[in-house]
């Protein structure tokens, strides 16, 4: 008999469900809003990709009653890791938040480059600078995609699972935007985001050279900014909102075209009643 991961009782989210082939899975329920309410459990989940989900993982995920899975990966990610497993009765929506051609050579060097090449693209803070620029770009340039996600959540897509490859950057920003839209405190959004650094959650680094030299301490240190969740990255996203739109409210209204009615429906879907 297949033993599924234990699901907590109603009203208490799966805080730390250990799935075998899916990393970084969690329910964002329980996070506090600025008006003293909390995000509902069982409404919005986040994870890394589902391509390597085991049969037991898939059975657990199918048992969550998901309506929609949002996959923010691009074609290059699908080629590297594979397509998500299909869950019966669940709608799969692909909304790439990065262009596979953007940085293709960079990511090839991350996988295949020698130490000199890695130093050239990552040393002296270059890795961190790249991640900060990426977060700023996704907020600035992907307003149509984030608008689509929020309208879907408001209309018919909950319970929903959002993921990218590692579940920390593209999915992390989409979760952050969704939580901002329903009034979750920024400190709580950051605390949830940083959980992606937990050892059992982190995306496994893919290197063609898995020898001691190819995976040396220096190599791992150089790669760490790319595979870690840093408060600085999320802060860059929040500051980009302020710099371009002046406030979160204007970002939602002008940038994402989220009017009062849609925002009210989002709260109904995702936040506990007062």
Coordinates of C-alpha atoms in Angstrom, one line a residue, residues 104-200:
X104 CA 21.6 30.9 -22.9
X105 CA 25.4 31.1 -23.1
X106 CA 25.6 32.2 -19.5
X107 CA 23.7 29.1 -18.3
X108 CA 25.7 26.9 -20.6
X109 CA 28.9 28.1 -18.8
X110 CA 27.2 27.5 -15.4
X111 CA 26.7 23.9 -16.4
X112 CA 29.8 23.2 -18.5
X113 CA 32.3 25.9 -17.9
X114 CA 35.7 25.4 -16.2
X115 CA 36.8 27.4 -13.2
X116 CA 38.4 30.2 -15.2
X117 CA 35.1 30.7 -17.2
X118 CA 33.0 30.6 -14.0
X119 CA 35.3 33.2 -12.4
X120 CA 34.9 35.4 -15.5
X121 CA 31.1 35.5 -15.2
X122 CA 30.5 35.1 -11.5
X123 CA 33.4 36.4 -9.4
X124 CA 33.6 39.8 -7.7
X125 CA 29.8 40.0 -7.1
X126 CA 28.8 39.4 -10.8
X127 CA 26.6 36.5 -9.9
X128 CA 24.7 38.6 -7.3
X129 CA 24.5 41.5 -9.8
X130 CA 23.0 39.2 -12.4
X131 CA 20.3 38.0 -10.0
X132 CA 19.4 41.5 -8.9
X133 CA 19.1 42.6 -12.5
X134 CA 16.9 39.5 -13.3
X135 CA 14.5 40.3 -10.5
X136 CA 14.2 43.9 -11.6
X137 CA 13.6 42.9 -15.2
X138 CA 10.9 40.4 -14.3
X139 CA 9.0 43.1 -12.3
X140 CA 9.5 45.7 -15.0
X141 CA 9.0 43.7 -18.1
X142 CA 6.6 40.9 -17.2
X143 CA 3.6 42.9 -16.1
X144 CA 1.3 41.3 -18.7
X145 CA 2.2 37.8 -17.4
X146 CA 1.7 38.8 -13.7
X147 CA -1.6 40.5 -14.7
X148 CA -2.7 37.2 -16.3
X149 CA -1.9 35.2 -13.2
X150 CA -3.7 37.5 -10.8
X151 CA -6.8 37.7 -13.0
X152 CA -6.8 33.9 -13.2
X153 CA -6.5 33.6 -9.4
X154 CA -9.4 36.0 -9.0
X155 CA -11.6 34.2 -11.4
X156 CA -11.4 30.4 -11.3
X157 CA -7.9 29.0 -10.7
X158 CA -7.8 28.4 -6.9
X159 CA -6.5 26.2 -5.4
X160 CA -3.3 26.8 -7.4
X161 CA 0.3 25.7 -7.5
X162 CA 3.0 28.0 -8.9
X163 CA 6.4 26.8 -9.9
X164 CA 9.4 27.4 -12.0
X165 CA 12.5 25.2 -12.0
X166 CA 13.8 25.8 -8.5
X167 CA 10.7 27.5 -7.2
X168 CA 12.5 30.5 -5.8
X169 CA 13.0 33.2 -8.5
X170 CA 10.2 33.3 -11.1
X171 CA 7.8 31.4 -8.9
X172 CA 9.0 33.4 -5.9
X173 CA 8.3 36.7 -7.6
X174 CA 4.8 35.5 -8.8
X175 CA 4.0 34.4 -5.3
X176 CA 5.3 37.7 -3.9
X177 CA 3.1 39.7 -6.4
X178 CA 0.1 37.6 -5.5
X179 CA 0.6 38.1 -1.8
X180 CA 1.2 41.9 -2.3
X181 CA -2.1 42.0 -4.1
X182 CA -4.0 40.6 -1.1
X183 CA -2.2 42.8 1.5
X184 CA 0.4 40.4 2.9
X185 CA 3.1 42.1 4.9
X186 CA 6.4 42.4 3.0
X187 CA 8.3 41.0 5.9
X188 CA 6.1 37.9 5.8
X189 CA 6.6 37.6 2.1
X190 CA 10.4 37.8 2.6
X191 CA 10.3 35.2 5.4
X192 CA 8.5 32.7 3.1
X193 CA 10.8 33.5 0.2
X194 CA 13.9 32.7 2.3
X195 CA 12.6 29.3 3.1
X196 CA 13.9 28.3 -0.3
X197 CA 17.4 28.3 1.2
X198 CA 16.6 25.3 3.4
X199 CA 19.0 22.5 2.4
X200 CA 16.2 20.0 1.5

